[in-house]
Coordinates of C-alpha atoms in Angstrom, one line a residue:
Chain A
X602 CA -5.2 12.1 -3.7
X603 CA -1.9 14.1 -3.2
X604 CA -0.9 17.1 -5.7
X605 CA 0.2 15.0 -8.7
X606 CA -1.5 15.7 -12.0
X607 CA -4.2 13.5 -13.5
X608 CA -4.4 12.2 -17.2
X609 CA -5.9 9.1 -18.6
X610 CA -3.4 8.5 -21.3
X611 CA -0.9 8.2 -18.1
X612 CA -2.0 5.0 -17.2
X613 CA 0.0 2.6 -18.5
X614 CA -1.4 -0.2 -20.6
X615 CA -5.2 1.6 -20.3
X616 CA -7.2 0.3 -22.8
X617 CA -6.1 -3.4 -22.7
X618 CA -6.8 -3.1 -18.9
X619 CA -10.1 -1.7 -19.6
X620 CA -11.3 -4.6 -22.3
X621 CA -10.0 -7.4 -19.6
X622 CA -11.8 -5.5 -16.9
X623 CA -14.7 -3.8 -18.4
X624 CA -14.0 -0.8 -16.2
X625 CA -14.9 2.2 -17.0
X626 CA -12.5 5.1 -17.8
X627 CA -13.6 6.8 -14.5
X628 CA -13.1 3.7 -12.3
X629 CA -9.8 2.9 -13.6
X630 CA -8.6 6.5 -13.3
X631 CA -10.0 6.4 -9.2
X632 CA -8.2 3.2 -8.8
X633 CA -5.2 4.3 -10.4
X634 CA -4.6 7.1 -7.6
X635 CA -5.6 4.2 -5.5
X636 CA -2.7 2.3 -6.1
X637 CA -0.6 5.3 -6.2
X638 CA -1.6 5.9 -2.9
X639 CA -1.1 2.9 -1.2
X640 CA 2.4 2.5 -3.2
X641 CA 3.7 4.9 -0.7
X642 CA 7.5 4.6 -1.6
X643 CA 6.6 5.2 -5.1
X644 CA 7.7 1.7 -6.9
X645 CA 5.8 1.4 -8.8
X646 CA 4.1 -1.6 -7.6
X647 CA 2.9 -3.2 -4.2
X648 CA 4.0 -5.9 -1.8
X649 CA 1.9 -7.1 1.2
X650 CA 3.0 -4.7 3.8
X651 CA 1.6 -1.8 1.5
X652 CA -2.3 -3.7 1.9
X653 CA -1.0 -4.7 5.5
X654 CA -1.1 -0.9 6.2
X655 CA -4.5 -0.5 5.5
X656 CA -6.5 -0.1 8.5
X657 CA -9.9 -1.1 7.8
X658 CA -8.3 -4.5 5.8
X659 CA -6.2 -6.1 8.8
X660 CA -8.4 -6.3 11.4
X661 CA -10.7 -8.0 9.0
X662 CA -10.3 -11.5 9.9
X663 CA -10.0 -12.7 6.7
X664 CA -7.7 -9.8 6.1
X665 CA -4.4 -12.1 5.0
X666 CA -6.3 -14.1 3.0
X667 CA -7.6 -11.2 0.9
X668 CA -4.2 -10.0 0.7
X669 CA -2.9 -13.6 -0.4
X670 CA -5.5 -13.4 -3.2
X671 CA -3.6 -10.8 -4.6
X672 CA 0.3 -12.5 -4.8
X673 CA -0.5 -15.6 -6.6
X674 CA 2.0 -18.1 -6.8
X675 CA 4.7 -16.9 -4.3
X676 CA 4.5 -13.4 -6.0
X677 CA 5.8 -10.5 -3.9
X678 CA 4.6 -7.5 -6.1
X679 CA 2.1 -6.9 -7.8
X680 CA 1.7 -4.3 -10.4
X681 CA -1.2 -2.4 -11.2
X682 CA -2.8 -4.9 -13.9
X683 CA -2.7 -7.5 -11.3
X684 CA -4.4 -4.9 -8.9
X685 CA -6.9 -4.1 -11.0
X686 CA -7.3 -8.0 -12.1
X687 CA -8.5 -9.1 -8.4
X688 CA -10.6 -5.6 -8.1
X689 CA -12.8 -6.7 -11.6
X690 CA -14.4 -9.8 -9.8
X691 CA -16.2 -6.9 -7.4
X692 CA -17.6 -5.0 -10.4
X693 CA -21.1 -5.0 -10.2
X694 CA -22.9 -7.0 -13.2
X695 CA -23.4 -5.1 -16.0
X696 CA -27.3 -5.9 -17.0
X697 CA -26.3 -6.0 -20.8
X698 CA -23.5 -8.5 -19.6
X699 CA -25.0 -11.8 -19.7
X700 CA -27.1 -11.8 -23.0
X701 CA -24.9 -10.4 -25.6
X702 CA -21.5 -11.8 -24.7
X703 CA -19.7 -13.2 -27.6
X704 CA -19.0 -16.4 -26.6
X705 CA -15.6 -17.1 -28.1
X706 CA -14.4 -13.7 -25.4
X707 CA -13.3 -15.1 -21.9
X708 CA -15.8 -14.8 -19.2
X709 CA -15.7 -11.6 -17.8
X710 CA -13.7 -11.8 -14.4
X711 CA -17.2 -10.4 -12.9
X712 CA -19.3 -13.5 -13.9
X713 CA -21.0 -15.2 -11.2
X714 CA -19.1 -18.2 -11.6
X715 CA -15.5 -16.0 -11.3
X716 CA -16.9 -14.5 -7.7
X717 CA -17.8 -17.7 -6.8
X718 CA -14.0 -18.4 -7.8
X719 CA -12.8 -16.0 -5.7
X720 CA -14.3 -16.9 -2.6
X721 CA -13.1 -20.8 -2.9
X722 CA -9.7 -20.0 -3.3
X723 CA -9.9 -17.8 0.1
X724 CA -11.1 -21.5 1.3
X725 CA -9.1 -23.7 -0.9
X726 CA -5.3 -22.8 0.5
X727 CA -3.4 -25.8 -1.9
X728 CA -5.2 -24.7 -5.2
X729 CA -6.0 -28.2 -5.4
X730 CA -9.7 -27.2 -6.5
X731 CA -11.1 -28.8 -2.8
X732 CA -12.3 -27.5 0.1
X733 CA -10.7 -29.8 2.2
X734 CA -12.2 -30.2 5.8
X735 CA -8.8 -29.2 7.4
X736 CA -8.7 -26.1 4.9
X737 CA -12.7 -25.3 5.9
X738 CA -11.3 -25.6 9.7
X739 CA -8.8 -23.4 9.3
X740 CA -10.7 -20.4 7.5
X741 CA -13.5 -20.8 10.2
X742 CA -10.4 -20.2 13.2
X743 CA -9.4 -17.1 11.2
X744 CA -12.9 -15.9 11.5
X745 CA -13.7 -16.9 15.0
X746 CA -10.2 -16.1 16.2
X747 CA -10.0 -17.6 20.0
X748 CA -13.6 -17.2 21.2
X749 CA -14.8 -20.5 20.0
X750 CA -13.1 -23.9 21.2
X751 CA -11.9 -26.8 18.7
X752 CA -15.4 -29.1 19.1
X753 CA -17.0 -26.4 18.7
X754 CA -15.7 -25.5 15.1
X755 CA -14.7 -28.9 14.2
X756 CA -18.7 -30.4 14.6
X757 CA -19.8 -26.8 12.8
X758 CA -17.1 -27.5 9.7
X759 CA -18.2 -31.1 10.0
X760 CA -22.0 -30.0 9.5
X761 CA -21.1 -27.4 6.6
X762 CA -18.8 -30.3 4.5
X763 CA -22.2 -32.6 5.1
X764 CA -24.3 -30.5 3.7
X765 CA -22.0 -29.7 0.7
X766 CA -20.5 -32.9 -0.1
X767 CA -22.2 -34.7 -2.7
X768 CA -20.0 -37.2 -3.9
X769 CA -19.2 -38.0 -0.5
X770 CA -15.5 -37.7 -0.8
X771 CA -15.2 -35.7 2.6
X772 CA -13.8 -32.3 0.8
X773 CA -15.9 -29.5 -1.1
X774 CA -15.2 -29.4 -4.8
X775 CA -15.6 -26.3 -6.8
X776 CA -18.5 -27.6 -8.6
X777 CA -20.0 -28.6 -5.3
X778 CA -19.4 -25.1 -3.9
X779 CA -21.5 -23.4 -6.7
X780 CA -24.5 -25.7 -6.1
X781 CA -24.4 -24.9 -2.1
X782 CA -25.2 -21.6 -3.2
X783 CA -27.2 -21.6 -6.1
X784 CA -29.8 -19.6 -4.4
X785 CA -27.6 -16.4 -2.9
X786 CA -27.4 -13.5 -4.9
X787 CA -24.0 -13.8 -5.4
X788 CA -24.2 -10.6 -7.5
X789 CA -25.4 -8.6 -4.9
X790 CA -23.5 -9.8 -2.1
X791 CA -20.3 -9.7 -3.7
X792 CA -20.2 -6.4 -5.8
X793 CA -18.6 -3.2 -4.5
X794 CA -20.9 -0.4 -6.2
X795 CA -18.4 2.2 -6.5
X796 CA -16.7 0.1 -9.1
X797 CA -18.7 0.6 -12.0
Chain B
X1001 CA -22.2 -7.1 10.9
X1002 CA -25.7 -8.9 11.6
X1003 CA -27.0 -6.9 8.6
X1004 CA -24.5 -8.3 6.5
X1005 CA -24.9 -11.8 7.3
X1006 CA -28.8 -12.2 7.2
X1007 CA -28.7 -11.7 10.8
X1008 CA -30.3 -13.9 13.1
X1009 CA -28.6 -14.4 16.5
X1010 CA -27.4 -17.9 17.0
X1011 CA -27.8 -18.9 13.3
X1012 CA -25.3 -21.4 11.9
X1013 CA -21.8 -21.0 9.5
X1014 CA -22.3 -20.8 5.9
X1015 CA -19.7 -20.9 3.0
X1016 CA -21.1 -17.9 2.2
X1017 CA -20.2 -15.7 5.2
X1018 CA -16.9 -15.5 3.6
X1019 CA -18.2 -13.4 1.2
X1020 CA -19.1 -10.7 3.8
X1021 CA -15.7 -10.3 4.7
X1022 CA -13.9 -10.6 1.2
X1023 CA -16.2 -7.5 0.4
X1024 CA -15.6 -5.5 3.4
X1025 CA -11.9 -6.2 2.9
X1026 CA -11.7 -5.5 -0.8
X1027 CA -13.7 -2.5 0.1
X1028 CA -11.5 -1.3 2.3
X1029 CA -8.7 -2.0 -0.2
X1030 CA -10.6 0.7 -2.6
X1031 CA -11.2 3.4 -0.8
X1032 CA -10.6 3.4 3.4
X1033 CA -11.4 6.4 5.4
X1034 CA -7.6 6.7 7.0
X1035 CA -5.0 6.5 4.4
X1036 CA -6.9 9.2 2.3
X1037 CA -6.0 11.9 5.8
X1038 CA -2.6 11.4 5.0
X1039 CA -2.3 13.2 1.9
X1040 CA -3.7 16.8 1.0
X1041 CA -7.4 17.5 1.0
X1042 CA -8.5 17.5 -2.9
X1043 CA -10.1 21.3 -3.3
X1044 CA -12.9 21.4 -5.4
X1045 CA -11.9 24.5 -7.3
X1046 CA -8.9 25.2 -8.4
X1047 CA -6.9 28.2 -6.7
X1048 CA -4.1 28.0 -9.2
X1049 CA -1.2 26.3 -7.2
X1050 CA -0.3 23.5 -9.3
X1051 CA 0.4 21.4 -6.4
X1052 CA -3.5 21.1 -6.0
X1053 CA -4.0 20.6 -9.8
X1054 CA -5.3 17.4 -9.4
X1055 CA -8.1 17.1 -11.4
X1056 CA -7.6 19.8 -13.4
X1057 CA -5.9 20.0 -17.3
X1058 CA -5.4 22.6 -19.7
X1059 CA -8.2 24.6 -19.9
X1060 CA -7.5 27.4 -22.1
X1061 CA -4.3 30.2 -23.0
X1062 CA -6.0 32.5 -20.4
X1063 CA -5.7 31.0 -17.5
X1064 CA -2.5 29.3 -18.2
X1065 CA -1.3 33.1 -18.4
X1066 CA -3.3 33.8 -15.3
X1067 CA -0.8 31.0 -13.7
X1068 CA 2.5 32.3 -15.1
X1069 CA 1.6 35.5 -13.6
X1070 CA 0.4 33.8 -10.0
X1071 CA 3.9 31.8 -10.2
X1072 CA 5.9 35.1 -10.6
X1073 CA 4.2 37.1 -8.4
X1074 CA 4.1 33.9 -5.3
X1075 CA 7.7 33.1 -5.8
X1076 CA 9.6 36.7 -7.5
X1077 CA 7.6 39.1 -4.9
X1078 CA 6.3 36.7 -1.7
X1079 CA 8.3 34.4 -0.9
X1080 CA 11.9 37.1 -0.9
X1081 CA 10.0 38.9 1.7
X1082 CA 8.4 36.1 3.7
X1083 CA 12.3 34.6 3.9
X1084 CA 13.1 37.6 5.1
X1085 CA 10.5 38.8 7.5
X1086 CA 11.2 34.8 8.8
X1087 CA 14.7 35.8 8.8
X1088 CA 13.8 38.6 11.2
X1089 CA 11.3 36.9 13.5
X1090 CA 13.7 33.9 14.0
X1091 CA 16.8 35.7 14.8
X1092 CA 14.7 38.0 17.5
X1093 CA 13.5 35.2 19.1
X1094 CA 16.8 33.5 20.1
X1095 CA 18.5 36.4 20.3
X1096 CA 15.6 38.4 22.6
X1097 CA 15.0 34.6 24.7
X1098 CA 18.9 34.7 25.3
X1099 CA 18.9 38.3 26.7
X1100 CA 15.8 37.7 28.5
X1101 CA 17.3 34.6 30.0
X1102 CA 20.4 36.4 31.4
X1103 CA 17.9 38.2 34.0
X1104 CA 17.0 36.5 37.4
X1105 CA 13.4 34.7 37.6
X1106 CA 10.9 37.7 38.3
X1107 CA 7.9 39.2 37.3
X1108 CA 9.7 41.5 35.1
X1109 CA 11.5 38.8 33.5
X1110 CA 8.1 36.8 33.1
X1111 CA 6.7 40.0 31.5
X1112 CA 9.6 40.2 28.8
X1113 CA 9.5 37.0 27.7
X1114 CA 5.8 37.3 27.1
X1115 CA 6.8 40.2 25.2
X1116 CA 9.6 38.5 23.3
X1117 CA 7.6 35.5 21.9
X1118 CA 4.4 37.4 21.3
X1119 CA 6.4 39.9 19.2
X1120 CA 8.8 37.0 17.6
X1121 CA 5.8 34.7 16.7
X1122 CA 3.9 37.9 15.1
X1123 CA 6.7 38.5 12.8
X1124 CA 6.9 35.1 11.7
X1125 CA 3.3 34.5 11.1
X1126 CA 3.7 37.3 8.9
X1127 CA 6.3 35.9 7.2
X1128 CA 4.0 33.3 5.9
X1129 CA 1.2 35.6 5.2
X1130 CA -1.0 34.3 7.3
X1131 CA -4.3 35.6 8.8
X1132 CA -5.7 34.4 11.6
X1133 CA -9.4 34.2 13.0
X1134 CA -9.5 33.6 16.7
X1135 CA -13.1 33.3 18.1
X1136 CA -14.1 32.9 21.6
X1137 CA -11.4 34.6 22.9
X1138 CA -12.9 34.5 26.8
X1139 CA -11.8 30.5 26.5
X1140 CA -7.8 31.2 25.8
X1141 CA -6.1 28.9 28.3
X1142 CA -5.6 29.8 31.4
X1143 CA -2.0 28.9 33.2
X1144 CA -2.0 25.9 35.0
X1145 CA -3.9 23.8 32.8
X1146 CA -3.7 21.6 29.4
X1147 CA -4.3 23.1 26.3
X1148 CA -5.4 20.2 23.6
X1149 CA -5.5 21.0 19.7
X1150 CA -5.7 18.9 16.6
X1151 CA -2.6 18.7 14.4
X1152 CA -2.3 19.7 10.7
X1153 CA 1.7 21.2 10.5
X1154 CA 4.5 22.4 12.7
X1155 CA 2.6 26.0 11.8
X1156 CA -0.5 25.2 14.4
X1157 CA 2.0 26.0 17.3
X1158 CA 2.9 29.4 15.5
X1159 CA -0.8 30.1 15.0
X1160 CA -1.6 29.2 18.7
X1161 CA 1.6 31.4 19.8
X1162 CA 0.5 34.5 18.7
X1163 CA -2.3 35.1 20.6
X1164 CA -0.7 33.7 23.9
X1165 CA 2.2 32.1 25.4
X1166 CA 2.5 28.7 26.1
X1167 CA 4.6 26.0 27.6
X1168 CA 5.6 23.4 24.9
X1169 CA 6.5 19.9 25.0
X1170 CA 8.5 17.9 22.4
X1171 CA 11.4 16.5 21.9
X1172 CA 14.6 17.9 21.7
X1173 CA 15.7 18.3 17.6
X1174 CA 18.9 19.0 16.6
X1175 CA 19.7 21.9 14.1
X1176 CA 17.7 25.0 13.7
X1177 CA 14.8 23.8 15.6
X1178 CA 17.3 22.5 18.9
X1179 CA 19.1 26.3 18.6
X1180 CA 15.6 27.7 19.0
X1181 CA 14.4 25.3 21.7
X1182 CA 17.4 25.8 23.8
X1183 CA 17.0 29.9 23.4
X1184 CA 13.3 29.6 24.2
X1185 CA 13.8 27.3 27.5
X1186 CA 15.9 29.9 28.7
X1187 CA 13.3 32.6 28.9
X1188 CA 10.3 30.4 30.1
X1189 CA 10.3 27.0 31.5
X1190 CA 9.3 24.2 28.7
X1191 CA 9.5 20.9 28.5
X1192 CA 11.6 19.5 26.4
X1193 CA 12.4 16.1 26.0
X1194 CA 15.8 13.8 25.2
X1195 CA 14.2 11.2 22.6
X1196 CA 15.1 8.3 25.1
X1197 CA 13.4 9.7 28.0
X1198 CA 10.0 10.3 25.7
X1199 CA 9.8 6.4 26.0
X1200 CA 9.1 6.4 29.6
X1201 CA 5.8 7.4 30.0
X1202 CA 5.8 7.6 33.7
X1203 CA 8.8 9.9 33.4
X1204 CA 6.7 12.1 30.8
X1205 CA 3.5 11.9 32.9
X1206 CA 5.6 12.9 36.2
X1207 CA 6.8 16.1 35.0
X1208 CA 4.4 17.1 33.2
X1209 CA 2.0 16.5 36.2
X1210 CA 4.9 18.9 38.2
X1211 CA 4.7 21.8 35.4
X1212 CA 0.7 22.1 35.9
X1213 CA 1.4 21.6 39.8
X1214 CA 2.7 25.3 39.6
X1215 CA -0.2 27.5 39.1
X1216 CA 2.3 30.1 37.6
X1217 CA 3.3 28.7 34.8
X1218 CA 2.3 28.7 31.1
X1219 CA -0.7 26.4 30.0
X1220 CA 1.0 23.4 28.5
X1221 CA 0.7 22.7 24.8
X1222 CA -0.5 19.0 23.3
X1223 CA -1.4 17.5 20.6
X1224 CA -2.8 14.2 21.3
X1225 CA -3.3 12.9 17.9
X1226 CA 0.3 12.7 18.1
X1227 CA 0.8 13.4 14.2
X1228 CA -0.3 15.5 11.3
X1229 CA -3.2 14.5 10.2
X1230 CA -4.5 16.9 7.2
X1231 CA -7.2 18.7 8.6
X1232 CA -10.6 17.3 7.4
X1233 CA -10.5 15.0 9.8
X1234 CA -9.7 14.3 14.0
X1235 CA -8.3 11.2 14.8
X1236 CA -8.0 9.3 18.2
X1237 CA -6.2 11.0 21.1
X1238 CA -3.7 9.6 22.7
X1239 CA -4.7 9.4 26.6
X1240 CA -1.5 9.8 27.8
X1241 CA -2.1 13.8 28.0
X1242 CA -5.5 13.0 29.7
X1243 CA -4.1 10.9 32.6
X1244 CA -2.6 13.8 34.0
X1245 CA -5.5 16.0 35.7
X1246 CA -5.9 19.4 35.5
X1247 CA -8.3 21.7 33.2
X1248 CA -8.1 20.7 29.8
X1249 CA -8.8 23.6 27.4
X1250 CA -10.0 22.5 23.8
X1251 CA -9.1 24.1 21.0
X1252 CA -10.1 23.5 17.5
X1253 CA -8.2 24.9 14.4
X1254 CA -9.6 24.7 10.7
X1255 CA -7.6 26.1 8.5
X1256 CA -8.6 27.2 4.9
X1257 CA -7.6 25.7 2.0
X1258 CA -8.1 27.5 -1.1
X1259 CA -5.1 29.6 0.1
X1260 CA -3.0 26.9 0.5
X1261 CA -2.1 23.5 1.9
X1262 CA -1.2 23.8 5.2
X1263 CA -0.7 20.0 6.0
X1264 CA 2.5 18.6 6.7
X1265 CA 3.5 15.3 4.7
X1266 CA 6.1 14.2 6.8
X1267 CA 7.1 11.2 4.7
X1268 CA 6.7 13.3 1.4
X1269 CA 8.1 16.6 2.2
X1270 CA 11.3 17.3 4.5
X1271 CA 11.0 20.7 7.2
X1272 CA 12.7 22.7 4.2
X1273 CA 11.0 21.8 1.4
X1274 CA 7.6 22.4 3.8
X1275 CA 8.5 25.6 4.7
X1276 CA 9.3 26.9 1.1
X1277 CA 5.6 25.6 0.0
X1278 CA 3.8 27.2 2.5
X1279 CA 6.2 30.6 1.8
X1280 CA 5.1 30.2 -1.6
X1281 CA 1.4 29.9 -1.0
X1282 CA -1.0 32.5 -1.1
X1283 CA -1.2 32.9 2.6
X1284 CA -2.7 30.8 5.2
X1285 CA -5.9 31.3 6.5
X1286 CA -7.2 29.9 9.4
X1287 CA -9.8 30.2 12.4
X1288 CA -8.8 29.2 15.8
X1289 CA -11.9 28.2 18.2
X1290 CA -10.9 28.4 21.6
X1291 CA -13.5 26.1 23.6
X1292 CA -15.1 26.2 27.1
X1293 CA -12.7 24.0 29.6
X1294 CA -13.1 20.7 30.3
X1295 CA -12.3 18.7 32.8
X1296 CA -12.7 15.0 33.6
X1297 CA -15.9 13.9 35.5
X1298 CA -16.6 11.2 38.4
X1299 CA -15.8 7.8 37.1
X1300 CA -15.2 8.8 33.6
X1301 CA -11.9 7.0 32.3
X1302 CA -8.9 9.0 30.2
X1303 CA -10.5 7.1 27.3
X1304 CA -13.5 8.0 27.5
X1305 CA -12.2 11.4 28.5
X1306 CA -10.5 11.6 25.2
X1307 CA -13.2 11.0 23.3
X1308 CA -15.0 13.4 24.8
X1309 CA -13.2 16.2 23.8
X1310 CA -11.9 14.8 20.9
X1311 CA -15.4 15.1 19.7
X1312 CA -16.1 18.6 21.1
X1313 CA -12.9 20.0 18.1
X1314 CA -14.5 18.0 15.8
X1315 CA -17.8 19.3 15.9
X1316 CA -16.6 23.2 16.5
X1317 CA -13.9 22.7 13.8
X1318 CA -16.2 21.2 11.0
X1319 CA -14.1 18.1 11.1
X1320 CA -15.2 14.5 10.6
X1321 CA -14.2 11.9 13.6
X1322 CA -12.4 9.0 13.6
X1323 CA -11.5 6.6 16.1
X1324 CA -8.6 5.4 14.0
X1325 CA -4.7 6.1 15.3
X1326 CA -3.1 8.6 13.8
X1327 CA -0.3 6.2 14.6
X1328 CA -1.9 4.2 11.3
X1329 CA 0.8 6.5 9.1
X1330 CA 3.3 4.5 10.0
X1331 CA 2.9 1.5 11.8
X1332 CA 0.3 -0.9 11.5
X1333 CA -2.7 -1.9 13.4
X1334 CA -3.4 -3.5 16.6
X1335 CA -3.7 -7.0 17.0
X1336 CA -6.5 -5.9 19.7
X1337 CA -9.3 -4.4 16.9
X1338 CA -8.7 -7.8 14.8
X1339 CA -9.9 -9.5 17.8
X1340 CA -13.0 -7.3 18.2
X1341 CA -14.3 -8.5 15.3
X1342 CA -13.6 -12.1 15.7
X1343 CA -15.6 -11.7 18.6
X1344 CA -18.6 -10.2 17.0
X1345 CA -18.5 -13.0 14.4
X1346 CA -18.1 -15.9 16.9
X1347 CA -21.3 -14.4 19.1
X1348 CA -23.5 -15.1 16.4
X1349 CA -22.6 -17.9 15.9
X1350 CA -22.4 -19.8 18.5
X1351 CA -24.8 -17.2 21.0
X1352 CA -22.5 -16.1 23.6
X1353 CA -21.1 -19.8 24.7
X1354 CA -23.5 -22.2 23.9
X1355 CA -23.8 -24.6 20.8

């Protein structure tokens, strides 16, 4: 987008982003002019009121969490490595993925087990690896907003951490998390096709 | 929604429902549909202005020389005699609205200043080559009513001036622009607004509601999107300009883009540095669909109103529609549309109330 000219060898850093990733050339490029885009003052990096801006992302309720996601530890910028970084755990699984990885290499950021990551720490708030009933409160009054009243979410977050909790400790461990949802196709659900 | 969370009404919270909404907001972080309007529509062949060249390297020797030659020709031949002819048309116009302003309100004076912008607005569309397709011309706005375009650049009020005189409204600039808003308000009455007083809507409503009142003036001019969007798109309307009654007359404008890039990037390119690209485009190209009138029916709310014939441009001008605010450029969203959702989400789970 806009009338700047387009060469791979531009982006800085390409191919070591690409191994970590496993984007392709044409994916990095289109997320490249991505970030360009949405870096409207030209830094060179972005800060949360550059995702704020996006329409379609803050009226989704979970909208600030997403955006948290991408400023770990009390970062305010984040450069395009660390944009692309968050973006990998949406690649769709690559079928040739799972059978032939070297296993001394790092998990690919688009394993099923770094999705499932993601989605507990937009739960887990603290980092402290738990879901903690408070935490699972508090995400469900982000997604309800003010239509629902406190019984009603606190005996729905009571169910959920039931269900979950195995070791009875009255929080939702990471390990615990994964088993809840052995069954989903977490693959499916949580891959953004245009990101091959 | 319900299609993205296995949708049974009334069913119960799952962990997993956070994944809908991390990949709708990641989504949206990829690619939305608004923030791409902002910026210039990508063309899918090149038409050898390198400000397009977007997707497009070295080819070959050829038509690198074919681009030299382009780049002489737009900026060595056109653009000294688009300044010019600009030159011309804007001199003639303030100094043809003064004289035409010294006379006492008559027909005659009516007449002249007709004469004076038509002739003033020709030149200047000349001086940035441009070529202009009205259709429909039986629909051009009558006086007394609301004429209601979608906004690409500065230029659309240019293009729409040509082929009739209208009433504008604005606010009042300083510089180059305020000379030429002063000389034109002398001729014919327009409305031009002091930036504090465009804050009172009731003030803005009022007197434009008392220009249409008087069946003898010039059609008023609005553009409810309320900023450039770049032209593949129509974005909400505001309803301020459909709260005040009267016959709206639609009109859609398209303009063409392997000519050049008519959109005006406010926060990228100053009035200036705008001008001197479009001068040193090939020309601009456009069609201008003038549209049956409209006006607003029994119970039907300015909203609703405003979608109505913010729909009608869209489909005559080939545009997509979106009910996003153009307003999104700069500020951000309403606190309102977050709620929306919310209340989506909460109805299935908890079924409209009850547990």
């Amino acid at each position: 987008m806009g009338s700047r000219g387009s060469h791979a060898a531009r982006i800085p850093d390409g191919d070591s982003i690409r191994r970590e990733t496993g984007f392709s050339q044409a994916s990095l490029l289109r997320l490249y002019h991505r970030f360009r885009a949405l870096d409207r003052n030209e830094k060179g990096y972005l800060s949360r009121v550059d995702l704020q801006q996006i329409g379609a992302l803050a009226v989704n309720p979970l909208g600030e969490r997403i955006i948290d996601s991408f400023f770990p530890d009390g970062n305010l910028r984040v450069d395009f490595p660390g944009f692309v970084r968050v973006l990998a755990h949406f690649r769709p699984v690559d079928d040739d993925d799972s059978g032939m990885r070297d296993p001394k290499q790092p998990e690919p950021l688009n394993s099923r087990m770094n999705k499932l990551r993601f989605v507990f720490q937009l739960y887990d708030l603290d980092r402290d690896g738990k879901i903690s009933r408070h935490e699972m409160l508090q995400v469900l009054r982000l997604m309800v907003g003010v239509q629902v009243t406190e019984e009603q979410l606190e005996s729905i977050t009571d169910r959920t951490v039931q269900e979950a909790d195995e070791d009875g400790d009255g929080a939702v461990s990471f390990l615990e998390f994964t088993k809840s949802l052995e069954k989903m196709d977490i693959e499916q659900k949580m891959s953004i096709r245009i990101l091959k | 929604m319900e299609k993205g969370l296995s949708g049974l009404r009334g069913r119960d919270f799952e962990l997993s429902d956070a994944f809908y909404f991390s990949k709708k907001g990641l989504e949206a972080i990829v690619e939305d549909e608004v923030t791409q309007r902002f910026s210039s529509e990508e063309l899918v062949s090149w038409n050898l202005l390198t400000r397009t060249n977007m997707n497009f390297q070295y080819i070959s020797l050829r038509l690198t020389a074919v681009w030299v030659l382009g780049v002489l020709v737009r900026y060595c031949v056109l653009l000294p005699l688009r300044v010019t002819l600009a030159f011309i048309g804007i001199s003639l116009l303030v100094i043809g609205t003064t004289l035409v302003g010294q006379l006492p309100d008559s027909s005659l004076k009516n007449w002249l200043s007709e004469l004076v912008h038509l002739t003033c607005c020709r030149i200047c569309v000349r001086a940035l080559s441009g070529t202009i397709h009205y259709h429909n011309k039986q629909y051009r706005p009558q006086k007394g009513g609301i004429c209601v375009a979608n906004h690409t650049s500065p230029i659309d009020v240019l293009i729409l001036t040509t082929d009739g005189c209208y009433a504008m409204v604005g606010q009042v600039h300083g510089g180059l622009m305020g000379i030429i808003q002063r000389a034109m308000v002398k001729a014919c009455p327009h409305v031009w607004f002091e930036r504090s007083e465009m804050k009172d809507r009731h003030l803005v409503t009022k007197r434009l509601k008392e220009h249409i009142a008087d069946k003898k003036k010039l059609p008023i001019l609005i553009f409810p999107e309320g900023t450039c969007i770049n032209n593949t798109s129509v974005m909400m309307f505001k309803k301020g300009s459909f709260e005040i009654g009267g016959t709206i007359h639609p009109v859609a404008i398209k303009y063409n883009p392997q000519f050049g890039d008519a959109f005006w990037n406010s926060s990228k390119y100053n009035m200036v540095s705008y001008l001197l690209r479009m001068m040193t485009s090939w020309a601009i190209v456009c069609d201008v669909w003038y549209m049956p009138p409209m006006t607003r029916e029994e119970g039907e709310d300015a909203v609703r109103f405003a979608n109505r014939v913010k729909s009608a441009i869209a489909v005559q001008g080939g545009l997509t529609e979106l009910p996003w605010d153009g307003g999104l450029k700069r500020a951000k969203v309403k606190d309102t549309f977050k709620e929306e959702q919310q209340k989506n989400y909460s109805k299935m789970l908890v079924g409209n109330g009850s547990l």
